[in-house]
Coordinates of N, CA and C and ligand atoms in Angstrom, one line a residue:
X316 N -19.5 5.4 -8.9 CA -18.3 4.7 -9.4 C -17.1 4.0 -10.1
X317 N -17.4 2.9 -11.1 CA -15.4 3.1 -10.8 C -15.3 3.5 -12.0
X318 N -14.8 3.9 -12.8 CA -13.6 3.4 -14.1 C -12.4 2.7 -14.9
X319 N -12.7 2.1 -15.7 CA -12.1 1.1 -15.9 C -11.5 1.2 -17.7
X320 N -10.9 1.3 -18.1 CA -9.9 0.6 -19.1 C -9.9 -0.4 -19.8
X321 N -10.5 0.4 -20.9 CA -11.4 -1.8 -21.9 C -9.8 -1.6 -22.8
X322 N -8.6 -2.6 -22.5 CA -7.4 -1.8 -23.6 C -6.8 -3.5 -22.8
X323 N -5.4 -3.2 -24.1 CA -3.9 -4.0 -23.5 C -3.3 -2.8 -23.5
X324 N -3.5 -1.4 -23.8 CA -2.4 -0.5 -24.4 C -1.6 0.1 -22.9
X325 N -0.2 -0.5 -23.3 CA -0.1 0.7 -22.0 C 0.2 1.8 -22.0
X326 N 0.6 2.2 -23.3 CA 0.2 3.7 -22.4 C -1.0 4.7 -22.5
X327 N -2.5 4.1 -23.1 CA -3.4 4.6 -22.0 C -3.8 4.2 -20.9
X328 N -2.9 3.2 -20.6 CA -3.5 2.8 -19.3 C -2.6 3.9 -18.4
X329 N -1.1 3.7 -18.3 CA -1.0 5.1 -18.4 C -0.5 6.3 -18.0
X330 N -1.3 6.9 -18.5 CA -2.5 8.4 -19.0 C -3.1 8.5 -18.3
X331 N -4.1 7.6 -18.3 CA -5.9 7.6 -17.5 C -4.6 7.5 -16.0
X332 N -3.8 6.6 -15.6 CA -3.6 6.1 -14.2 C -2.9 8.0 -14.0
X333 N -2.2 8.2 -14.6 CA -2.1 10.1 -14.4 C -3.2 10.9 -13.8
X334 N -4.4 10.6 -14.6 CA -5.1 11.2 -14.8 C -6.0 10.7 -12.5
X335 N -5.3 9.9 -12.5 CA -5.8 9.8 -10.9 C -7.7 9.3 -10.8
X336 N -7.6 8.6 -12.2 CA -9.6 8.0 -12.1 C -9.4 6.7 -12.3
X337 N -7.9 6.0 -12.0 CA -8.8 4.9 -12.7 C -8.6 3.8 -12.1
X338 N -9.5 2.4 -11.3 CA -9.2 2.0 -11.2 C -9.5 0.2 -11.1
X339 N -9.1 0.0 -12.4 CA -9.2 -2.0 -13.5 C -9.0 -1.8 -14.6
X340 N -8.3 -2.1 -15.0 CA -8.6 -2.5 -16.7 C -8.7 -3.8 -17.1
X341 N -9.3 -3.9 -18.2 CA -10.2 -5.7 -18.3 C -9.4 -5.4 -19.9
X342 N -9.2 -6.3 -20.4 CA -8.0 -7.1 -21.5 C -9.5 -7.5 -22.3
X343 N -8.4 -8.1 -23.4 CA -9.9 -9.7 -23.3 C -8.8 -9.3 -24.7
X344 N -8.8 -11.1 -25.4 CA -7.9 -11.2 -26.5 C -8.3 -10.4 -28.3
X345 N -8.7 -9.8 -28.7 CA -8.6 -9.5 -29.6 C -8.1 -7.1 -28.6
X346 N -7.8 -7.3 -28.1 CA -7.1 -6.0 -27.4 C -6.0 -6.3 -26.9
X347 N -5.7 -7.6 -26.6 CA -3.9 -8.0 -26.9 C -3.1 -8.3 -28.0
X348 N -4.3 -9.1 -29.2 CA -3.9 -7.9 -30.4 C -3.5 -7.1 -31.1
X349 N -4.7 -6.7 -30.7 CA -4.3 -5.1 -31.7 C -3.4 -4.3 -30.9
X350 N -2.8 -4.4 -29.7 CA -1.4 -4.6 -29.2 C -0.1 -5.0 -29.8
X351 N -0.4 -6.4 -30.0 CA 1.0 -6.5 -31.3 C 1.5 -7.0 -29.8
X352 N 0.4 -8.1 -29.0 CA 1.1 -8.8 -27.7 C 2.2 -9.7 -27.7
X353 N 3.6 -10.4 -26.9 CA 3.7 -11.4 -28.0 C 4.0 -12.5 -26.5
X354 N 4.7 -12.0 -25.6 CA 4.6 -12.9 -24.3 C 3.5 -12.3 -23.7
X355 N 2.1 -12.7 -22.9 CA 1.5 -12.4 -22.1 C 2.2 -12.2 -20.9
X356 N 1.5 -12.8 -20.5 CA 2.6 -12.6 -18.9 C 3.4 -12.1 -18.8
X357 N 4.7 -10.7 -19.9 CA 6.0 -10.1 -19.9 C 4.6 -8.8 -19.5
X358 N 3.8 -9.2 -20.5 CA 2.7 -7.2 -21.0 C 1.2 -6.8 -19.3
X359 N 1.0 -8.3 -19.0 CA 0.2 -8.1 -18.3 C 1.1 -7.5 -16.9
X360 N 2.4 -8.2 -16.4 CA 3.8 -8.7 -15.3 C 3.0 -6.1 -15.6
X361 N 3.5 -6.5 -16.7 CA 4.3 -4.6 -16.5 C 2.8 -4.2 -16.7
X362 N 1.3 -4.1 -17.0 CA 0.5 -3.9 -16.5 C 0.3 -3.5 -15.2
X363 N 0.6 -4.1 -14.9 CA -0.1 -4.5 -13.4 C 0.8 -3.6 -13.1
X364 N 1.9 -3.2 -12.8 CA 3.2 -2.4 -12.4 C 3.1 -0.9 -13.0
X365 N 2.5 -0.9 -15.0 CA 2.3 1.2 -14.6 C 1.0 1.0 -13.8
X366 N -0.5 0.4 -13.3 CA -2.1 0.3 -12.6 C -2.0 -0.6 -12.1
X367 N -2.1 -0.2 -10.6 CA -2.2 -1.1 -9.7 C -3.4 -1.1 -9.4
X368 N -4.2 -1.8 -9.9 CA -6.2 -1.8 -9.8 C -6.0 -3.1 -10.6
X369 N -7.1 -3.9 -10.3 CA -7.6 -5.1 -11.0 C -6.9 -5.3 -12.2
X370 N -6.7 -6.6 -12.5 CA -6.8 -5.9 -14.3 C -6.8 -7.7 -15.0
X371 N -8.3 -7.2 -15.1 CA -9.2 -8.9 -16.5 C -7.5 -9.0 -17.0
X372 N -8.1 -10.5 -17.2 CA -6.5 -11.9 -18.5 C -8.2 -12.9 -18.5
X373 N -8.5 -12.7 -19.8 CA -8.9 -14.0 -20.9 C -8.5 -14.7 -20.9
X374 N -9.4 -15.7 -20.3 CA -8.6 -17.4 -21.2 C -9.3 -17.2 -22.6
X375 N -8.1 -18.2 -23.2 CA -8.7 -19.1 -24.8 C -9.0 -20.2 -25.3
X376 N -8.9 -20.9 -23.8 CA -9.4 -22.3 -23.5 C -11.0 -22.5 -23.9
X377 N -11.2 -22.6 -24.4 CA -13.2 -23.2 -24.4 C -13.5 -24.6 -23.8
X378 N -12.8 -24.9 -23.2 CA -13.7 -26.3 -22.7 C -12.6 -25.8 -21.4
X379 N -13.3 -26.8 -20.2 CA -13.3 -26.1 -18.6 C -11.7 -26.3 -18.0
X380 N -11.4 -28.0 -18.5 CA -9.6 -28.3 -17.9 C -9.1 -26.7 -18.4
X381 N -8.6 -26.8 -19.0 CA -8.4 -25.7 -19.6 C -7.7 -24.5 -19.7
X382 N -10.2 -24.5 -19.3 CA -10.3 -22.4 -19.0 C -9.2 -22.8 -17.6
X383 N -9.8 -23.5 -16.4 CA -8.7 -23.1 -15.3 C -7.5 -24.2 -15.5
X384 N -6.2 -24.2 -16.0 CA -5.1 -24.5 -16.4 C -4.2 -23.2 -16.4
X385 N -5.1 -22.6 -17.6 CA -5.1 -21.0 -17.2 C -5.3 -20.4 -16.7
X386 N -6.4 -20.4 -16.1 CA -6.8 -19.3 -15.0 C -6.3 -19.3 -13.8
X387 N -5.6 -20.3 -13.5 CA -4.5 -20.7 -12.5 C -3.5 -20.0 -12.3
X388 N -2.4 -20.3 -14.4 CA -1.5 -20.2 -14.8 C -1.7 -17.9 -14.7
X389 N -2.6 -17.3 -14.7 CA -2.6 -15.9 -14.4 C -2.9 -15.3 -13.4
X390 N -3.7 -16.3 -12.7 CA -4.0 -15.5 -11.5 C -2.2 -15.3 -10.4
X391 N -1.6 -16.7 -10.7 CA 0.1 -17.0 -10.9 C 1.5 -15.2 -10.9
X392 N 0.2 -14.5 -11.9 CA 0.9 -13.7 -12.7 C 1.3 -12.0 -11.9
X393 N 0.1 -12.7 -10.5 CA 0.6 -10.9 -10.3 C -1.3 -11.3 -9.6
X394 N -1.0 -10.5 -8.5 CA -2.2 -10.3 -7.3 C -3.3 -9.9 -7.8
X395 N -2.2 -8.4 -9.1 CA -4.4 -7.9 -9.0 C -4.5 -8.7 -10.7
X396 N -4.7 -9.7 -10.9 CA -4.7 -10.0 -12.1 C -6.8 -10.8 -11.0
X397 N -7.1 -10.5 -12.3 CA -8.4 -11.4 -11.9 C -8.7 -12.1 -13.6
X398 N -9.3 -14.0 -13.5 CA -9.3 -14.1 -14.6 C -10.6 -14.2 -15.1
X399 N -10.2 -13.8 -15.7 CA -11.7 -13.4 -16.7 C -12.0 -14.7 -17.6
X400 N -13.4 -15.1 -17.5 CA -14.0 -16.5 -18.3 C -15.6 -16.4 -18.8
X401 N -15.3 -16.9 -19.4 CA -16.2 -17.1 -21.1 C -18.0 -17.5 -20.5
X402 N -18.9 -16.6 -20.5 CA -20.0 -17.4 -19.9 C -20.8 -18.1 -20.0
X403 N -19.6 -19.6 -20.5 CA -20.9 -20.5 -21.4 C -20.6 -21.9 -20.3
X404 N -21.0 -23.3 -20.8 CA -21.5 -23.9 -19.6 C -20.0 -24.2 -19.4
X405 N -19.8 -24.3 -20.0 CA -17.4 -25.3 -19.2 C -17.1 -23.8 -18.7
X406 N -17.4 -22.4 -18.9 CA -16.9 -21.4 -18.4 C -17.6 -21.7 -17.1
X407 N -19.1 -21.5 -17.2 CA -19.0 -21.8 -15.4 C -18.4 -23.1 -14.9
X408 N -18.2 -24.5 -16.0 CA -17.6 -24.9 -14.6 C -15.9 -24.4 -13.9
X409 N -15.5 -24.2 -15.1 CA -14.1 -23.0 -14.4 C -13.9 -22.3 -13.4
X410 N -15.5 -21.7 -13.4 CA -15.3 -20.4 -12.7 C -15.7 -21.6 -11.7
X411 N -16.8 -22.4 -10.8 CA -16.8 -22.4 -9.8 C -15.2 -23.7 -8.8
X412 N -14.6 -24.3 -9.9 CA -13.7 -25.5 -9.5 C -12.9 -23.6 -9.6
X413 N -12.2 -22.4 -11.1 CA -10.9 -21.7 -10.1 C -11.8 -21.0 -8.7
X414 N -12.8 -20.5 -8.2 CA -13.5 -19.8 -7.0 C -13.0 -20.5 -5.8
X415 N -13.3 -21.8 -6.1 CA -13.1 -22.6 -5.3 C -11.1 -23.1 -4.5
X416 N -10.5 -22.8 -5.2 CA -8.9 -23.1 -5.5 C -8.5 -21.5 -4.9
X417 N -7.1 -22.5 -4.8 CA -6.0 -21.1 -4.3 C -4.9 -21.2 -4.8
X418 N -5.2 -20.0 -5.1 CA -3.6 -19.9 -6.3 C -2.9 -18.7 -5.8
X419 N -1.4 -18.7 -5.2 CA -0.4 -18.4 -5.3 C 0.8 -17.1 -6.0
X420 N 0.2 -16.3 -6.0 CA 0.2 -15.0 -6.9 C 2.6 -15.2 -6.4
X421 N 2.6 -15.3 -7.3 CA 5.3 -15.8 -7.5 C 5.5 -14.4 -8.2
X422 N 4.3 -14.0 -8.9 CA 4.7 -13.3 -9.7 C 6.8 -13.2 -10.2
X423 N 6.2 -15.2 -10.4 CA 7.2 -15.1 -10.9 C 7.5 -14.1 -13.3
X424 N 9.3 -14.4 -13.0 CA 9.1 -13.6 -14.5 C 9.1 -12.3 -13.6
X425 N 8.7 -11.2 -12.9 CA 8.1 -9.2 -13.4 C 9.3 -9.6 -13.1
X426 N 9.9 -8.8 -13.7 CA 11.0 -7.8 -13.9 C 11.1 -6.9 -12.3
X427 N 9.8 -6.6 -12.3 CA 9.9 -4.9 -11.1 C 9.7 -5.6 -10.1
X428 N 10.0 -7.5 -9.5 CA 9.3 -8.5 -8.0 C 10.1 -8.0 -7.6
X429 N 11.0 -8.3 -7.6 CA 12.5 -7.8 -6.3 C 11.7 -6.7 -5.1
X430 N 11.4 -5.4 -6.1 CA 11.0 -4.4 -5.3 C 9.8 -3.7 -5.3
X431 N 8.7 -4.7 -5.7 CA 7.4 -3.8 -5.9 C 6.8 -3.9 -4.6
X432 N 6.2 -2.6 -4.7 CA 5.3 -2.4 -3.2 C 4.2 -3.3 -3.2
X433 N 3.7 -3.3 -5.0 CA 2.3 -3.5 -4.6 C 2.1 -5.9 -3.6
X434 N 2.9 -6.4 -4.4 CA 3.8 -7.3 -3.5 C 4.2 -7.4 -2.4
X435 N 4.9 -5.8 -2.2 CA 5.1 -6.0 -0.4 C 4.0 -6.2 0.2
X436 N 2.8 -5.0 -0.5 CA 1.4 -5.3 0.1 C 0.3 -6.1 0.1
X437 N 0.9 -6.6 -1.0 CA -0.8 -8.4 -0.4 C 0.1 -9.8 0.4
X438 N 1.7 -8.6 0.3 CA 2.3 -9.8 1.4 C 2.1 -10.1 2.6
X439 N 1.9 -8.1 2.6 CA 1.9 -8.8 4.2 C 0.0 -8.3 4.7
X440 N -0.5 -8.6 3.8 CA -1.7 -8.6 4.5 C -2.2 -9.5 4.2
X441 N -1.4 -10.8 3.6 CA -0.9 -12.3 3.5 C -2.1 -12.7 2.5
X442 N -2.0 -11.5 1.1 CA -3.6 -11.8 0.2 C -2.2 -12.8 -1.1
X443 N -1.6 -12.7 -1.0 CA -0.7 -13.7 -2.1 C -1.3 -15.1 -2.8
X444 N -1.9 -15.3 -1.7 CA -2.0 -16.7 -1.9 C -3.8 -16.7 -1.6
X445 N -4.9 -16.8 -2.8 CA -6.2 -15.8 -2.3 C -6.8 -17.0 -3.7
X446 N -8.1 -16.6 -3.2 CA -8.9 -17.1 -4.6 C -9.4 -16.7 -5.2
X447 N -8.9 -17.3 -6.5 CA -9.0 -16.3 -8.0 C -9.9 -15.0 -7.6
X448 N -10.0 -14.1 -8.2 CA -11.1 -13.8 -8.6 C -11.7 -14.0 -9.9
X449 N -12.7 -13.9 -10.1 CA -13.3 -14.5 -11.9 C -14.1 -12.7 -12.2
X450 N -14.2 -12.7 -13.6 CA -14.9 -11.7 -14.3 C -15.7 -12.8 -15.7
X451 N -16.7 -12.8 -15.1 CA -18.3 -13.4 -15.9 C -18.2 -12.8 -16.9
X452 N -17.7 -12.8 -18.4 CA -18.0 -12.2 -19.5 C -18.7 -12.6 -20.9
X453 N -18.9 -11.3 -21.8 CA -20.2 -12.1 -22.5 C -21.3 -11.9 -22.6
X454 N -21.5 -11.4 -21.2 CA -22.6 -11.2 -20.9 C -24.0 -11.0 -21.4
X455 N -25.4 -11.2 -21.6 CA -26.4 -10.6 -22.9 C -27.8 -10.9 -21.7
X456 N -28.2 -11.1 -20.8 CA -29.2 -12.1 -19.7 C -28.4 -11.5 -18.8
X457 N -29.4 -10.6 -18.1 CA -29.3 -11.9 -16.5 C -29.4 -12.8 -16.8
X458 N -29.6 -13.9 -16.9 CA -29.8 -15.3 -16.6 C -28.0 -15.8 -16.3
X459 N -27.7 -14.6 -17.7 CA -26.2 -15.7 -17.2 C -25.7 -15.2 -16.7
X460 N -25.6 -13.6 -16.4 CA -25.5 -12.9 -14.7 C -25.4 -13.8 -13.4
X461 N -27.2 -14.2 -13.2 CA -27.5 -14.6 -12.2 C -26.2 -16.5 -12.4
X462 N -25.9 -17.1 -13.2 CA -25.2 -18.3 -12.8 C -24.5 -18.1 -12.6
X463 N -23.7 -17.3 -13.5 CA -22.2 -16.7 -13.5 C -21.5 -15.9 -12.2
X464 N -22.8 -15.8 -11.8 CA -22.6 -15.6 -10.1 C -22.8 -16.3 -8.8
X465 N -23.3 -17.7 -8.8 CA -24.2 -18.7 -8.9 C -23.0 -19.6 -8.0
X466 N -21.9 -19.9 -9.8 CA -20.6 -20.3 -9.9 C -19.1 -20.1 -8.8
X467 N -19.2 -18.6 -9.1 CA -18.3 -18.2 -7.7 C -18.0 -17.1 -8.4
X468 N -18.1 -16.7 -9.6 CA -17.4 -15.2 -10.1 C -17.5 -13.5 -9.1
X469 N -17.1 -12.5 -9.2 CA -16.7 -11.6 -8.9 C -17.8 -10.4 -9.0
X470 N -17.4 -10.8 -10.7 CA -18.1 -9.6 -11.6 C -18.8 -10.6 -12.8
X471 N -19.6 -9.3 -13.1 CA -20.3 -10.1 -14.4 C -20.3 -9.2 -14.9
X472 N -20.1 -9.2 -16.3 CA -19.7 -8.1 -17.7 C -21.0 -7.9 -18.6
X473 N -21.6 -7.1 -19.0 CA -23.3 -7.3 -19.8 C -22.6 -6.9 -20.6
X474 N -22.5 -6.5 -21.9 CA -21.9 -6.5 -23.4 C -22.9 -5.0 -23.5
X475 N -23.2 -4.2 -23.4 CA -23.9 -2.9 -24.3 C -24.2 -3.2 -24.6
X476 N -23.1 -2.4 -25.7 CA -23.6 -1.5 -27.6 C -23.0 -2.5 -28.0
X477 N -22.8 -4.3 -27.5 CA -23.6 -5.3 -29.4 C -24.9 -5.4 -28.4
X478 N -25.2 -5.4 -27.5 CA -26.4 -5.7 -27.3 C -27.5 -5.0 -28.0
X479 N -27.1 -3.5 -27.5 CA -27.6 -2.3 -28.6 C -27.6 -2.5 -30.9
X480 N -26.7 -3.1 -31.1 CA -26.3 -3.4 -32.2 C -27.7 -4.0 -33.1
X481 N -27.4 -4.6 -31.8 CA -28.6 -6.5 -32.3 C -30.3 -5.9 -32.3
X482 N -30.4 -4.3 -31.7 CA -32.2 -3.9 -31.2 C -32.1 -4.5 -30.4
X483 N -31.7 -4.8 -29.2 CA -32.0 -5.0 -28.1 C -31.2 -4.2 -27.1
X484 N -32.1 -3.9 -25.5 CA -31.8 -3.0 -25.3 C -30.3 -2.5 -23.8
X485 N -29.2 -2.1 -24.7 CA -28.6 -3.1 -23.3 C -28.4 -2.3 -21.8
X486 N -28.9 -1.6 -22.6 CA -28.8 -0.3 -20.7 C -29.9 -1.1 -19.9
X487 N -30.9 -1.0 -20.3 CA -32.5 -1.9 -19.6 C -31.5 -3.4 -19.0
X488 N -30.8 -4.2 -19.6 CA -30.4 -5.4 -19.0 C -29.3 -4.5 -18.4
X489 N -28.7 -4.1 -18.3 CA -27.4 -3.0 -16.4 C -28.8 -3.2 -15.7
X490 N -29.7 -2.0 -15.3 CA -30.5 -1.9 -14.9 C -31.4 -2.7 -14.0
X491 N -31.4 -3.8 -14.8 CA -32.5 -5.6 -14.4 C -31.5 -6.5 -13.4
X492 N -30.5 -5.8 -14.3 CA -29.6 -6.6 -13.7 C -29.2 -6.3 -11.7
X493 N -29.1 -5.0 -12.1 CA -28.9 -4.6 -11.0 C -29.7 -4.1 -9.6
X494 N -31.1 -3.9 -10.4 CA -32.2 -4.1 -9.2 C -32.0 -5.0 -8.9
X495 N -32.1 -6.5 -9.5 CA -32.6 -7.9 -9.0 C -31.7 -7.7 -8.3
X496 N -30.2 -8.0 -8.1 CA -29.6 -8.2 -7.1 C -29.5 -7.4 -5.6
X497 N -30.3 -6.0 -6.4 CA -30.4 -5.8 -4.7 C -31.0 -6.4 -3.8
X498 N -32.4 -6.8 -4.8 CA -33.9 -7.5 -4.4 C -32.8 -8.8 -3.6
X499 N -32.4 -9.4 -4.8 CA -32.2 -10.4 -3.9 C -30.3 -10.1 -2.9
X500 N -30.4 -9.5 -2.1 CA -28.8 -9.2 -1.7 C -27.7 -9.9 -2.4
X501 N -27.3 -9.3 -3.4 CA -26.5 -10.6 -3.7 C -25.4 -10.1 -4.0
X502 N -24.3 -10.6 -3.6 CA -23.1 -9.5 -3.9 C -22.5 -9.9 -5.7
X503 N -21.2 -9.1 -5.5 CA -21.2 -9.0 -7.4 C -21.0 -7.9 -8.0
X504 N -20.0 -8.1 -8.0 CA -20.0 -5.9 -9.2 C -20.5 -6.3 -11.2
X505 N -21.4 -5.1 -10.5 CA -21.6 -5.8 -12.2 C -20.9 -4.4 -13.0
X506 N -19.5 -5.1 -13.7 CA -18.5 -4.1 -14.8 C -20.1 -3.8 -16.5
X507 N -19.8 -2.3 -16.9 CA -20.2 -2.9 -17.8 C -20.5 -2.4 -19.1
X508 N -20.0 -3.6 -19.3 CA -19.1 -3.7 -20.8 C -19.7 -2.5 -22.1
X509 N -18.5 -3.4 -23.3 CA -18.7 -2.2 -24.6 C -19.6 -0.9 -25.0
X510 N -19.9 -0.2 -24.4 CA -20.2 1.0 -23.5 C -19.5 2.0 -25.3
X511 N -20.5 2.2 -25.9 CA -19.5 3.1 -27.5 C -19.3 4.6 -27.3
X512 N -20.9 5.2 -25.9 CA -20.0 6.4 -26.3 C -20.0 6.7 -24.1
X513 N -20.2 8.3 -24.5 CA -20.4 8.6 -23.3 C -21.5 9.2 -22.8
X514 N -22.5 8.5 -23.6 CA -24.0 8.4 -22.8 C -24.0 7.6 -22.6
X515 N -23.3 6.0 -22.6 CA -23.9 4.9 -22.0 C -23.0 5.3 -20.8
X516 N -22.1 6.2 -20.6 CA -21.5 5.7 -19.1 C -23.1 6.6 -18.0
X517 N -23.3 7.9 -18.6 CA -24.0 7.9 -17.6 C -25.6 6.9 -17.5
X518 N -25.3 6.4 -18.3 CA -26.2 5.3 -17.9 C -26.6 4.2 -17.9
X519 N -26.0 4.2 -17.6 CA -25.4 2.5 -16.9 C -25.1 2.9 -15.3
X520 N -24.2 4.3 -15.2 CA -24.6 4.6 -13.8 C -25.7 4.9 -13.3
X521 N -27.0 5.5 -13.9 CA -27.9 6.1 -13.4 C -28.9 4.5 -12.8
X522 N -27.7 3.1 -13.8 CA -28.9 2.2 -13.2 C -28.5 1.2 -13.2
X523 N -27.2 1.6 -12.5 CA -26.5 1.0 -11.4 C -25.5 0.1 -11.2
X524 N -24.9 -0.3 -12.2 CA -24.0 -0.4 -12.8 C -22.2 -0.2 -11.7
X525 N -21.8 -0.6 -10.9 CA -21.0 -0.8 -10.3 C -19.6 0.2 -11.1
X526 N -19.5 -0.3 -11.8 CA -18.2 0.0 -12.7 C -18.3 -0.2 -14.4
X527 N -17.9 0.0 -14.7 CA -18.6 1.5 -16.7 C -16.5 0.6 -16.7
X528 N -16.4 -0.3 -17.7 CA -15.6 -0.3 -19.1 C -15.8 0.5 -20.3
X529 N -14.4 1.2 -20.4 CA -14.1 1.8 -21.6 C -13.5 2.3 -22.4
X530 N -13.2 2.9 -23.2 CA -11.5 2.9 -25.1 C -11.3 3.8 -24.5
X531 N -9.8 4.0 -24.2 CA -9.4 5.3 -23.9 C -10.0 6.4 -24.5
X532 N -10.7 6.3 -25.9 CA -11.0 7.4 -26.5 C -12.3 7.6 -25.9
X533 N -13.3 6.8 -25.3 CA -14.3 8.0 -24.9 C -14.2 7.7 -23.4
X534 N -13.1 7.4 -22.2 CA -12.9 7.9 -21.1 C -12.6 10.2 -21.9
X535 N -12.0 10.1 -22.6 CA -11.2 11.3 -23.4 C -12.7 12.0 -23.0
X536 N -13.3 11.7 -24.2 CA -14.2 12.6 -24.4 C -15.7 12.9 -23.2
X537 N -15.2 12.0 -21.8 CA -15.5 12.3 -21.4 C -15.5 13.6 -20.1
X538 N -13.9 14.1 -20.6 CA -13.1 15.4 -19.9 C -13.9 15.9 -20.5
X539 N -14.1 15.9 -21.3 CA -13.7 16.9 -22.3 C -15.6 18.0 -22.7
X540 N -15.9 19.3 -22.6 CA -16.6 20.1 -23.1 C -16.3 21.1 -23.5
X541 N -17.2 21.0 -25.3 CA -16.8 22.9 -25.1 C -16.9 24.1 -24.3
X542 N -17.4 24.2 -23.9 CA -18.2 25.4 -22.7 C -17.1 25.0 -21.6
X543 N -16.3 24.2 -21.2 CA -15.2 23.8 -20.2 C -14.0 25.3 -21.0
X544 N -13.8 24.6 -22.0 CA -13.1 25.0 -23.1 C -12.6 26.3 -23.2
X545 N -13.7 27.4 -23.3 CA -14.6 28.9 -24.4 C -14.1 28.7 -22.6
X546 N -15.5 28.6 -20.9 CA -15.1 28.6 -20.3 C -13.7 29.4 -19.4
X547 N -12.5 28.6 -19.4 CA -10.8 28.6 -19.7 C -10.3 29.3 -20.0
X548 N -10.9 29.5 -22.0 CA -10.4 31.1 -22.0 C -10.4 32.0 -21.7
X549 N -11.3 32.1 -21.4 CA -12.3 33.6 -21.3 C -11.5 34.4 -20.1
X550 N -11.4 33.3 -18.3 CA -11.4 33.3 -17.6 C -10.2 33.3 -17.7
X551 N -9.2 32.9 -18.9 CA -7.4 33.9 -18.0 C -7.5 34.7 -19.7
X552 N -8.1 34.7 -20.4 CA -8.5 36.0 -21.2 C -8.6 37.1 -20.2
X553 N -9.4 36.7 -19.2 CA -9.4 38.9 -18.4 C -8.1 38.3 -17.4
X554 N -7.9 37.6 -17.0 CA -6.9 37.4 -15.9 C -5.6 38.4 -16.4
X555 N -5.1 37.7 -18.5 CA -4.1 38.2 -18.5 C -4.6 40.1 -18.4
X556 N -6.1 40.3 -19.5 CA -5.8 42.5 -19.6 C -5.8 43.1 -17.4
X557 N -6.7 41.9 -16.8 CA -6.3 42.7 -15.9 C -5.1 43.0 -15.8
X558 N -4.0 41.9 -15.8 CA -2.4 41.6 -15.5 C -1.9 43.1 -16.0
X559 N -2.5 43.2 -17.3 CA -1.8 44.8 -18.3 C -2.9 45.6 -17.8
X560 N -3.4 46.2 -17.1 CA -4.0 47.2 -15.8 C -3.5 47.0 -15.0
X561 N -3.1 46.6 -14.3 CA -2.1 46.8 -12.5 C -0.8 47.2 -13.3
X562 N -0.8 46.9 -14.1 CA 1.2 46.7 -14.8 C 1.6 48.1 -15.2
X563 N -0.7 49.2 -15.4 CA 0.7 51.1 -15.5 C -0.4 51.7 -14.7
X564 N -1.0 50.6 -13.2 CA -0.9 52.0 -12.1 C 0.3 52.7 -12.1
Ligands
E4P1007 C1 -15.3 -6.7 -21.3 O1 -14.5 -7.1 -20.6 C2 -15.0 -6.3 -23.0 O2 -13.4 -6.1 -23.4 C3 -15.4 -5.6 -24.1 O3 -16.1 -4.3 -23.6 C4 -15.5 -6.2 -24.8 O4 -16.4 -5.1 -25.4 P1 -16.6 -4.8 -27.7 O5 -15.1 -5.1 -28.0 O6 -18.3 -4.5 -28.3 O7 -15.6 -3.0 -27.4

């Protein structure tokens, strides 16, 4: 399973990159507001520079024309941008239009563009001009996910914790969806989103999500275990003692 960070905080992304496990970032308007972002283009381009991974950027328009206009603009900011669209009727229309359009990632305005190895790699692979990838967000049913995939989304994001919070079973939705995509041999990746704790992460992996997106706090919790810390301390203590003993011989 791939680990994504659900954040717009540059430091969190930088840290997760240094761990060698980060495969993507999902932002949303709430994360962007929390990070105090004033210039979204500059911020997204900085994220792309820090993390050479797919970065979902969400539109705030509610009508298809507005979503297509915003999505087209976002996709031009970096070849790593994935356009995040809400799973509504207008969102479906925008998914269908955007996924059939071609956008050049000109990276205009990016401070790193001149010597950017990411840009050079995409250029070499002739992938700067491409059909924008779409992450269909705010998914709470299998049918919403199937519709989004039919409209051209590459990723579908079921919100696990938000379903649990209203007495439904978010992990069961992921399991159901993963099963149906296998049976239908339908391409498309499930990004299990709105995860609330490490148990959710294991559960959605078991259920068949290809990707789990989570807060930096949850990602940190995944690494830590008291027995790991205690075991390490005991090993080092034994090693220290053995060194003291060998010095006396
Ligand atoms: C997914 O891409 C969303 O950004 C995210 O998981 C939102 O969930 P939350 O605000 O309920 O945590």
